[in-house]
Tab-separated table of C-alpha atoms in Angstrom:
chain	number	residue	atom	x	y	z
Z	1	MET	CA	57.412	-174.657	-0.091
Z	2	LEU	CA	58.644	-177.125	-2.720
Z	3	THR	CA	55.111	-177.569	-4.059
Z	4	SER	CA	54.693	-173.783	-4.263
Z	5	LEU	CA	57.968	-173.411	-6.177
Z	6	ALA	CA	56.912	-176.161	-8.567
Z	7	LEU	CA	53.582	-174.396	-9.190
Z	8	ILE	CA	55.354	-171.076	-9.778
Z	9	PHE	CA	57.811	-172.506	-12.301
Z	10	LEU	CA	55.376	-174.818	-14.126
Z	11	PHE	CA	52.436	-172.419	-14.453
Z	12	GLY	CA	54.755	-169.436	-14.950
Z	13	LEU	CA	56.458	-171.164	-17.889
Z	14	ILE	CA	53.163	-172.350	-19.397
Z	15	PHE	CA	51.366	-168.999	-19.178
Z	16	GLY	CA	54.473	-167.035	-20.164
Z	17	ALA	CA	54.789	-169.144	-23.329
Z	18	LEU	CA	51.039	-168.919	-23.982
Z	19	PHE	CA	51.024	-165.114	-23.789
Z	20	GLN	CA	54.109	-164.966	-26.000
Z	21	LYS	CA	52.248	-167.060	-28.600
Z	22	LEU	CA	49.417	-164.516	-28.385
Z	23	ARG	CA	51.996	-161.768	-29.089
Z	24	MET	CA	51.613	-160.374	-25.584
Z	25	PRO	CA	54.339	-159.874	-22.934
Z	26	PRO	CA	55.172	-163.157	-21.137
Z	27	LEU	CA	55.349	-161.242	-17.859
Z	28	LEU	CA	51.595	-160.603	-18.100
Z	29	GLY	CA	51.024	-164.373	-17.980
Z	30	MET	CA	53.385	-164.622	-15.001
Z	31	LEU	CA	51.594	-161.799	-13.166
Z	32	ILE	CA	48.233	-163.509	-13.742
Z	33	VAL	CA	49.639	-166.807	-12.407
Z	34	GLY	CA	50.777	-164.984	-9.271
Z	35	ILE	CA	47.393	-163.317	-8.788
Z	36	VAL	CA	45.512	-166.606	-9.217
Z	37	LEU	CA	47.850	-168.707	-7.050
Z	38	GLY	CA	48.321	-165.976	-4.443
Z	39	PRO	CA	46.679	-165.470	-1.047
Z	40	TYR	CA	43.886	-163.267	-2.442
Z	41	ALA	CA	42.583	-165.911	-4.884
Z	42	LEU	CA	43.262	-169.685	-4.733
Z	43	ASP	CA	45.809	-169.316	-1.896
Z	44	TRP	CA	47.944	-172.197	-3.165
Z	45	LEU	CA	51.308	-170.640	-2.275
Z	46	ASP	CA	52.883	-171.671	1.012
Z	47	GLU	CA	53.023	-168.999	3.712
Z	48	SER	CA	56.722	-169.731	4.300
Z	49	LEU	CA	57.442	-168.823	0.664
Z	50	LEU	CA	55.355	-165.654	0.794
Z	51	SER	CA	57.165	-164.584	3.965
Z	52	ILE	CA	60.463	-164.450	2.014
Z	53	SER	CA	58.856	-163.152	-1.185
Z	54	ALA	CA	60.502	-159.722	-0.846
Z	55	ASP	CA	63.955	-161.314	-0.500
Z	56	LEU	CA	63.401	-163.563	-3.512
Z	57	ARG	CA	62.251	-160.598	-5.612
Z	58	GLN	CA	65.378	-158.714	-4.546
Z	59	ILE	CA	67.591	-161.632	-5.602
Z	60	ALA	CA	65.940	-161.542	-9.040
Z	61	LEU	CA	66.605	-157.787	-9.265
Z	62	ILE	CA	70.251	-158.323	-8.305
Z	63	ILE	CA	70.641	-160.890	-11.100
Z	64	ILE	CA	69.203	-158.639	-13.809
Z	65	LEU	CA	71.081	-155.526	-12.631
Z	66	THR	CA	74.374	-157.459	-12.527
Z	67	ARG	CA	73.726	-158.615	-16.074
Z	68	ALA	CA	72.919	-155.013	-17.026
Z	69	GLY	CA	76.218	-153.805	-15.574
Z	70	LEU	CA	78.169	-156.481	-17.444
Z	71	ASN	CA	76.573	-155.299	-20.720
Z	72	LEU	CA	76.484	-151.517	-20.185
Z	73	ASN	CA	79.344	-149.786	-21.981
Z	74	ILE	CA	80.168	-146.618	-20.061
Z	75	HIS	CA	81.499	-144.954	-23.240
Z	76	ASP	CA	78.071	-145.343	-24.860
Z	77	LEU	CA	76.481	-143.790	-21.786
Z	78	LYS	CA	78.890	-140.837	-21.872
Z	79	LYS	CA	77.743	-140.121	-25.428
Z	80	VAL	CA	74.210	-139.540	-24.113
Z	81	GLY	CA	75.339	-137.244	-21.282
Z	82	ARG	CA	72.756	-134.789	-19.933
Z	83	PRO	CA	69.568	-136.691	-20.972
Z	84	ALA	CA	70.721	-139.820	-19.099
Z	85	ILE	CA	71.133	-137.785	-15.898
Z	86	LEU	CA	67.765	-136.047	-16.322
Z	87	MET	CA	66.021	-139.399	-16.907
Z	88	CYS	CA	67.077	-140.409	-13.384
Z	89	PHE	CA	64.724	-137.942	-11.703
Z	90	LEU	CA	62.814	-135.566	-14.014
Z	91	PRO	CA	60.078	-137.988	-15.250
Z	92	ALA	CA	59.395	-139.043	-11.641
Z	93	CYS	CA	59.101	-135.373	-10.604
Z	94	PHE	CA	56.612	-134.742	-13.419
Z	95	GLU	CA	54.581	-137.790	-12.370
Z	96	ILE	CA	54.467	-136.687	-8.716
Z	97	LEU	CA	53.387	-133.233	-9.920
Z	98	GLY	CA	50.655	-134.903	-11.979
Z	99	MET	CA	49.509	-136.776	-8.892
Z	100	LEU	CA	49.340	-133.505	-6.916
Z	101	VAL	CA	47.226	-131.960	-9.674
Z	102	LEU	CA	44.875	-134.897	-10.405
Z	103	ALA	CA	44.563	-137.047	-7.254
Z	104	PRO	CA	42.918	-134.535	-4.843
Z	105	PRO	CA	39.914	-133.793	-7.122
Z	106	LEU	CA	39.585	-137.383	-8.426
Z	107	LEU	CA	40.046	-139.312	-5.174
Z	108	HIS	CA	39.241	-136.560	-2.624
Z	109	ILE	CA	42.534	-136.870	-0.739
Z	110	SER	CA	44.901	-134.244	0.678
Z	111	TYR	CA	47.953	-132.915	-1.155
Z	112	LEU	CA	50.279	-134.720	1.264
Z	113	ASP	CA	48.461	-138.003	0.630
Z	114	ALA	CA	48.733	-137.315	-3.105
Z	115	ALA	CA	52.493	-136.712	-2.707
Z	116	ILE	CA	52.884	-140.071	-0.917
Z	117	MET	CA	50.883	-141.766	-3.660
Z	118	GLY	CA	52.999	-140.049	-6.332
Z	119	ALA	CA	56.209	-141.272	-4.695
Z	120	VAL	CA	54.879	-144.859	-4.673
Z	121	VAL	CA	53.666	-144.794	-8.272
Z	122	GLY	CA	56.475	-142.581	-9.642
Z	123	ALA	CA	59.182	-145.248	-9.888
Z	124	VAL	CA	59.667	-147.265	-13.070
Z	125	SER	CA	60.391	-150.980	-12.853
Z	126	PRO	CA	63.977	-152.009	-13.670
Z	127	ALA	CA	62.762	-155.614	-13.595
Z	128	VAL	CA	60.597	-154.897	-16.655
Z	129	ILE	CA	62.749	-152.319	-18.428
Z	130	VAL	CA	66.280	-153.705	-17.965
Z	131	PRO	CA	65.769	-157.080	-19.742
Z	132	LYS	CA	63.929	-155.306	-22.571
Z	133	MET	CA	66.781	-152.797	-23.041
Z	134	LEU	CA	69.381	-155.579	-22.885
Z	135	ARG	CA	67.539	-157.316	-25.703
Z	136	LEU	CA	67.588	-154.114	-27.787
Z	137	MET	CA	71.325	-153.716	-27.146
Z	138	GLU	CA	71.973	-157.307	-28.228
Z	139	GLU	CA	69.912	-156.902	-31.414
Z	140	GLY	CA	71.391	-153.465	-32.221
Z	141	TYR	CA	68.203	-151.359	-32.071
Z	142	GLY	CA	68.821	-147.739	-31.072
Z	143	THR	CA	72.411	-148.454	-30.050
Z	144	GLN	CA	73.990	-145.915	-32.427
Z	145	LYS	CA	72.465	-143.133	-30.311
Z	146	SER	CA	72.721	-145.151	-27.061
Z	147	ILE	CA	68.947	-145.081	-26.515
Z	148	PRO	CA	68.596	-148.401	-24.628
Z	149	GLN	CA	71.673	-147.569	-22.522
Z	150	MET	CA	70.138	-144.233	-21.518
Z	151	ILE	CA	66.794	-145.804	-20.548
Z	152	LEU	CA	68.516	-148.640	-18.687
Z	153	ALA	CA	70.674	-146.262	-16.616
Z	154	GLY	CA	67.764	-143.935	-15.838
Z	155	ALA	CA	65.530	-146.787	-14.695
Z	156	SER	CA	68.233	-148.048	-12.347
Z	157	VAL	CA	68.757	-144.696	-10.560
Z	158	ASP	CA	65.143	-143.502	-10.669
Z	159	ASP	CA	64.152	-145.864	-7.844
Z	160	VAL	CA	66.717	-144.405	-5.419
Z	161	PHE	CA	65.378	-140.890	-5.972
Z	162	VAL	CA	61.726	-141.890	-5.564
Z	163	ILE	CA	62.235	-144.028	-2.441
Z	164	VAL	CA	64.010	-141.140	-0.660
Z	165	LEU	CA	61.074	-138.856	-1.527
Z	166	PHE	CA	58.657	-141.526	-0.276
Z	167	SER	CA	60.492	-141.664	3.082
Z	168	ALA	CA	60.363	-137.870	3.356
Z	169	PHE	CA	56.622	-137.635	2.580
Z	170	THR	CA	55.626	-140.487	4.922
Z	171	GLY	CA	57.758	-138.857	7.627
Z	172	LEU	CA	55.801	-135.636	7.156
Z	173	ALA	CA	52.527	-137.569	7.420
Z	174	GLN	CA	53.721	-138.985	10.758
Z	175	GLY	CA	54.491	-135.520	12.105
Z	176	GLU	CA	58.219	-135.338	11.360
Z	177	SER	CA	59.808	-132.150	10.045
Z	178	LEU	CA	61.151	-132.065	6.500
Z	179	SER	CA	64.918	-131.919	6.841
Z	180	PRO	CA	67.210	-130.787	3.996
Z	181	LEU	CA	69.501	-133.649	5.067
Z	182	ARG	CA	66.831	-136.101	3.885
Z	183	PHE	CA	67.134	-134.764	0.334
Z	184	ALA	CA	70.940	-134.710	0.587
Z	185	GLU	CA	70.714	-138.486	0.965
Z	186	ILE	CA	69.808	-138.814	-2.728
Z	187	PRO	CA	73.155	-137.755	-4.293
Z	188	VAL	CA	75.144	-139.292	-1.411
Z	189	SER	CA	73.362	-142.639	-1.816
Z	190	ILE	CA	73.942	-142.653	-5.576
Z	191	LEU	CA	77.597	-141.557	-5.364
Z	192	LEU	CA	78.541	-144.021	-2.624
Z	193	GLY	CA	76.749	-146.855	-4.410
Z	194	VAL	CA	78.646	-146.170	-7.629
Z	195	LEU	CA	82.037	-145.776	-5.891
Z	196	VAL	CA	81.773	-148.856	-3.663
Z	197	GLY	CA	80.476	-151.041	-6.498
Z	198	ALA	CA	83.127	-149.797	-8.945
Z	199	ALA	CA	85.936	-150.370	-6.431
Z	200	LEU	CA	84.736	-153.918	-5.793
Z	201	GLY	CA	84.425	-154.552	-9.540
Z	202	LEU	CA	88.015	-153.415	-10.143
Z	203	LEU	CA	89.253	-155.686	-7.342
Z	204	LEU	CA	87.371	-158.604	-8.892
Z	205	ALA	CA	88.873	-157.856	-12.310
Z	206	PHE	CA	92.367	-157.938	-10.784
Z	207	PHE	CA	91.539	-161.137	-8.872
Z	208	PHE	CA	90.147	-162.904	-11.972
Z	209	GLN	CA	93.286	-161.938	-13.894
Z	210	ARG	CA	95.547	-163.490	-11.254
Z	211	VAL	CA	93.461	-166.482	-10.192
Z	212	HIS	CA	91.994	-168.838	-12.798
Z	213	MET	CA	88.652	-170.454	-11.996
Z	214	ARG	CA	85.527	-171.686	-13.755
Z	215	ASP	CA	82.983	-169.100	-14.866
Z	216	SER	CA	80.314	-170.736	-12.702
Z	217	ILE	CA	82.513	-170.097	-9.624
Z	218	LYS	CA	82.939	-166.472	-10.713
Z	219	VAL	CA	79.153	-166.119	-10.960
Z	220	LEU	CA	78.730	-167.432	-7.420
Z	221	LEU	CA	81.415	-165.068	-6.175
Z	222	ILE	CA	79.804	-162.051	-7.873
Z	223	LEU	CA	76.355	-163.004	-6.579
Z	224	SER	CA	77.652	-163.384	-3.030
Z	225	LEU	CA	79.327	-159.972	-3.114
Z	226	SER	CA	76.195	-158.439	-4.647
Z	227	PHE	CA	74.068	-159.837	-1.818
Z	228	LEU	CA	76.514	-158.319	0.673
Z	229	LEU	CA	76.291	-154.912	-1.061
Z	230	VAL	CA	72.495	-154.905	-0.748
Z	231	ALA	CA	72.761	-156.105	2.869
Z	232	LEU	CA	75.229	-153.260	3.500
Z	233	GLU	CA	72.563	-150.756	2.473
Z	234	ASP	CA	70.208	-152.156	5.125
Z	235	ALA	CA	72.965	-152.325	7.756
Z	236	LEU	CA	73.937	-148.671	7.226
Z	237	GLU	CA	70.359	-147.358	7.111
Z	238	GLY	CA	70.116	-144.248	9.265
Z	239	ILE	CA	73.921	-143.933	9.395
Z	240	VAL	CA	75.240	-143.565	5.845
Z	241	PRO	CA	72.940	-143.692	2.788
Z	242	ILE	CA	74.154	-146.030	0.042
Z	243	SER	CA	72.307	-147.614	-2.865
Z	244	GLY	CA	73.047	-151.327	-2.824
Z	245	LEU	CA	71.405	-152.012	-6.196
Z	246	LEU	CA	73.379	-149.230	-7.876
Z	247	ALA	CA	76.538	-150.676	-6.316
Z	248	VAL	CA	75.638	-154.052	-7.849
Z	249	MET	CA	75.318	-152.550	-11.326
Z	250	SER	CA	78.514	-150.503	-10.894
Z	251	LEU	CA	80.380	-153.691	-9.965
Z	252	GLY	CA	79.339	-155.199	-13.298
Z	253	ILE	CA	80.285	-152.054	-15.244
Z	254	ALA	CA	83.760	-151.865	-13.660
Z	255	LEU	CA	84.395	-155.563	-14.308
Z	256	GLN	CA	83.259	-155.163	-17.919
Z	257	ARG	CA	85.611	-152.210	-18.471
Z	258	LYS	CA	88.655	-154.064	-17.164
Z	259	ARG	CA	87.866	-157.638	-18.285
Z	260	ASP	CA	85.549	-157.325	-21.274
Z	261	VAL	CA	85.963	-160.913	-22.510
Z	262	VAL	CA	85.203	-162.334	-19.060
Z	263	ALA	CA	82.227	-159.986	-18.688
Z	264	LYS	CA	80.684	-161.270	-21.920
Z	265	ARG	CA	80.973	-164.874	-20.786
Z	266	LEU	CA	79.573	-164.096	-17.351
Z	267	SER	CA	76.697	-162.149	-18.905
Z	268	LEU	CA	75.636	-165.322	-20.728
Z	269	LYS	CA	75.665	-167.197	-17.405
Z	270	PHE	CA	73.532	-164.512	-15.759
Z	271	SER	CA	71.096	-164.563	-18.691
Z	272	LYS	CA	70.500	-168.256	-17.954
Z	273	LEU	CA	69.952	-167.505	-14.260
Z	274	TRP	CA	67.427	-164.837	-15.279
Z	275	VAL	CA	65.135	-167.487	-16.796
Z	276	ALA	CA	64.291	-168.799	-13.313
Z	277	ALA	CA	64.641	-165.427	-11.562
Z	278	GLU	CA	62.151	-163.789	-13.940
Z	279	LEU	CA	59.510	-166.401	-13.135
Z	280	LEU	CA	59.990	-165.962	-9.398
Z	281	LEU	CA	59.974	-162.176	-9.634
Z	282	PHE	CA	56.800	-161.641	-11.621
Z	283	VAL	CA	54.764	-164.491	-10.164
Z	284	LEU	CA	55.565	-163.250	-6.648
Z	285	VAL	CA	54.780	-159.658	-7.651
Z	286	GLY	CA	51.430	-160.939	-8.907
Z	287	ALA	CA	50.885	-162.708	-5.580
Z	288	THR	CA	51.026	-159.334	-3.780
Z	289	VAL	CA	48.125	-157.975	-5.841
Z	290	ASP	CA	44.782	-157.818	-4.032
Z	291	LEU	CA	42.102	-157.508	-6.715
Z	292	HIS	CA	39.545	-156.434	-4.107
Z	293	TYR	CA	41.439	-153.169	-3.678
Z	294	ALA	CA	41.694	-152.726	-7.442
Z	295	TYR	CA	37.973	-153.333	-7.873
Z	296	ALA	CA	37.058	-150.957	-5.021
Z	297	ALA	CA	39.068	-148.094	-6.545
Z	298	GLY	CA	36.739	-147.736	-9.488
Z	299	LEU	CA	37.158	-145.756	-12.680
Z	300	SER	CA	38.630	-142.693	-10.956
Z	301	ALA	CA	41.839	-144.526	-10.016
Z	302	VAL	CA	42.239	-145.871	-13.567
Z	303	VAL	CA	41.765	-142.362	-15.004
Z	304	LEU	CA	44.309	-141.079	-12.473
Z	305	ILE	CA	46.958	-143.625	-13.528
Z	306	PHE	CA	46.601	-142.801	-17.222
Z	307	GLY	CA	46.577	-139.101	-16.349
Z	308	VAL	CA	49.851	-139.190	-14.414
Z	309	LEU	CA	51.407	-141.276	-17.207
Z	310	GLU	CA	50.799	-138.297	-19.496
Z	311	PHE	CA	52.764	-136.141	-17.062
Z	312	ARG	CA	55.531	-138.767	-16.989
Z	313	MET	CA	55.744	-138.816	-20.773
Z	314	ALA	CA	56.003	-135.020	-20.775
Z	315	GLY	CA	58.902	-135.365	-18.324
Z	316	VAL	CA	60.705	-137.810	-20.642
Z	317	TRP	CA	60.123	-135.454	-23.577
Z	318	CYS	CA	61.720	-132.587	-21.583
Z	319	CYS	CA	64.750	-134.795	-20.833
Z	320	LEU	CA	65.282	-135.290	-24.571
Z	321	LEU	CA	65.070	-131.625	-25.623
Z	322	ARG	CA	68.096	-130.398	-27.579
Z	323	THR	CA	69.219	-133.934	-28.392
Z	324	LYS	CA	69.764	-135.502	-31.829
Z	325	LEU	CA	66.895	-137.947	-31.347
Z	326	ILE	CA	64.162	-137.686	-33.978
Z	327	PHE	CA	60.455	-137.769	-33.089
Z	328	LYS	CA	60.081	-141.565	-33.472
Z	329	GLU	CA	63.017	-142.208	-31.138
Z	330	ARG	CA	61.669	-139.782	-28.531
Z	331	LEU	CA	58.262	-141.436	-28.751
Z	332	PHE	CA	59.851	-144.818	-28.064
Z	333	CYS	CA	61.635	-143.444	-24.974
Z	334	MET	CA	58.320	-142.084	-23.667
Z	335	LEU	CA	56.594	-145.448	-24.130
Z	336	ALA	CA	59.513	-147.466	-22.752
Z	337	TYR	CA	59.598	-145.462	-19.510
Z	338	MET	CA	56.078	-146.481	-18.461
Z	339	PRO	CA	56.243	-149.908	-16.749
Z	340	LYS	CA	55.876	-150.173	-12.975
Z	341	ALA	CA	55.990	-153.291	-10.810
Z	342	THR	CA	58.748	-153.996	-8.321
Z	343	VAL	CA	58.889	-150.746	-6.312
Z	344	GLN	CA	55.098	-150.522	-6.170
Z	345	ALA	CA	54.925	-154.129	-4.915
Z	346	ALA	CA	57.648	-153.392	-2.355
Z	347	ILE	CA	56.390	-150.134	-0.824
Z	348	GLY	CA	52.720	-149.929	-1.886
Z	349	SER	CA	51.532	-151.421	1.404
Z	350	VAL	CA	53.910	-149.436	3.657
Z	351	PRO	CA	51.558	-146.446	4.283
Z	352	LEU	CA	48.818	-148.904	5.313
Z	353	ALA	CA	51.220	-150.696	7.670
Z	354	MET	CA	52.167	-147.295	9.141
Z	355	GLY	CA	48.509	-146.638	9.922
Z	356	LEU	CA	48.272	-143.626	7.604
Z	357	SER	CA	44.763	-142.617	6.580
Z	358	CYS	CA	45.745	-142.820	2.893
Z	359	GLY	CA	47.065	-146.388	3.264
Z	360	ASN	CA	44.210	-148.225	1.543
Z	361	ILE	CA	43.899	-145.895	-1.423
Z	362	VAL	CA	47.687	-145.757	-1.934
Z	363	LEU	CA	47.831	-149.564	-1.991
Z	364	THR	CA	44.884	-149.673	-4.378
Z	365	VAL	CA	46.473	-147.265	-6.856
Z	366	ALA	CA	49.816	-149.103	-6.571
Z	367	VAL	CA	48.097	-152.400	-7.417
Z	368	LEU	CA	46.310	-150.872	-10.392
Z	369	ALA	CA	49.550	-149.250	-11.584
Z	370	ILE	CA	51.192	-152.681	-11.686
Z	371	LEU	CA	48.246	-154.318	-13.463
Z	372	ILE	CA	47.982	-151.563	-16.077
Z	373	THR	CA	51.497	-150.300	-16.764
Z	374	ALA	CA	53.694	-153.430	-16.466
Z	375	PRO	CA	51.984	-155.405	-19.260
Z	376	LEU	CA	51.083	-152.300	-21.287
Z	377	GLY	CA	54.617	-150.889	-21.185
Z	378	ALA	CA	56.204	-154.260	-22.010
Z	379	PHE	CA	53.714	-154.781	-24.854
Z	380	LEU	CA	54.377	-151.333	-26.349
Z	381	ILE	CA	58.161	-151.835	-26.176
Z	382	ASP	CA	57.885	-155.159	-28.028
Z	383	LEU	CA	55.406	-153.730	-30.522
Z	384	THR	CA	57.273	-150.533	-31.419
Z	385	TYR	CA	61.041	-150.947	-31.067
Z	386	LYS	CA	61.566	-152.367	-34.569
Z	387	LYS	CA	59.419	-149.619	-36.089
Z	388	LEU	CA	60.673	-146.623	-34.108
Z	389	LEU	CA	64.399	-147.344	-33.642
Z	390	PRO	CA	67.112	-147.676	-36.311
Z	391	ARG	CA	69.188	-150.865	-36.265
Z	392	ASP	CA	72.955	-151.060	-36.145
Z	393	GLU	CA	73.591	-153.820	-38.674
Z	394	LYS	CA	77.087	-154.544	-37.347
Z	395	VAL	CA	75.749	-155.250	-33.833
Z	396	ALA	CA	72.846	-157.226	-35.323
Z	397	LYS	CA	75.266	-159.410	-37.304
Z	398	GLU	CA	77.421	-160.072	-34.222
Z	399	PHE	CA	74.273	-160.994	-32.237
Z	400	ALA	CA	73.094	-163.370	-34.974
Z	401	GLU	CA	76.514	-165.072	-35.122
Z	402	ALA	CA	76.649	-165.437	-31.333
Z	403	LYS	CA	73.127	-166.862	-31.337
Z	404	ASP	CA	73.992	-169.414	-34.017
Z	405	ALA	CA	77.130	-170.413	-32.129
């Protein structure tokens, strides 16, 4: 395992830096490293590491969502209001609708299979979007209208909504009835996640005020509690729905509201942790990609992915109706809400493992969605944010001073 970790970090750093020099997203280099080193190519990664790949990817997600919570000002989010709520589910609904319209004629599958495929592909990747939006917030781009905050919040909740739909559709495919209680899990999961995480964050704020300790100890404490929140979601599965990842972000938000100075210091610590976590996340996501499936899908699957992205963009546009955003800002939101990676890597193979007839084609489209949208979305965000979003010079100055310090 140690050799595999060394290969991941060394080649991930080298190819990430190389792609950055080429003005391309570093994560594309990391994904390629994962594909090449993974079991479907050179097979240089130890089986023991691959067996815990999902857990390692989840740890990386916890780190970036905690950092997001520590940076997300709830007052900025309140200014956005309705569009932020709509971004949590409307674009995914449009994309699933697009899959129902396009997949049956293009891939010759049933509408239920298309719905399952739409639920797999419909989730955006917080692992791609969150660090990008944090960077925009630090540099002051779009912050006057809370654009990065809105996208960040939507990307974090979107996954909960889509995964519940995925469970409902796969249940139907296995002969289960579609219960209204299944859909009631969505708001309950979100609400409980927010409440539990916020309560824990407030307790931590009180504790940090009373007990003095090093910031590195505080980071370990927050990480441990975050792991327990995600484990709680698994432990309560089938009993009480709760979103562990949303609870993690809510913990950070509550701590930031009560202890802003501490939150800023801890955010810097988590940003350093993200350097290693990012490498692990994207290299291991790349290792799940089987290029044989991607190659077998052919042009139809590629056309399908770009087609449903059009539906997704239309969904984002509808979320932003009757807002003060100008055309350029709306266009940026549409482009920024494209990337997919973590959810597709996590659940893309589940229908195949269940023995569903659509398993192979769902996995194929999930793989292609990662290969196409993760680098493309990241590239378009980096390419356009300075051109499409106004900059808050006050925030930019503070960021520059902090960077120099």
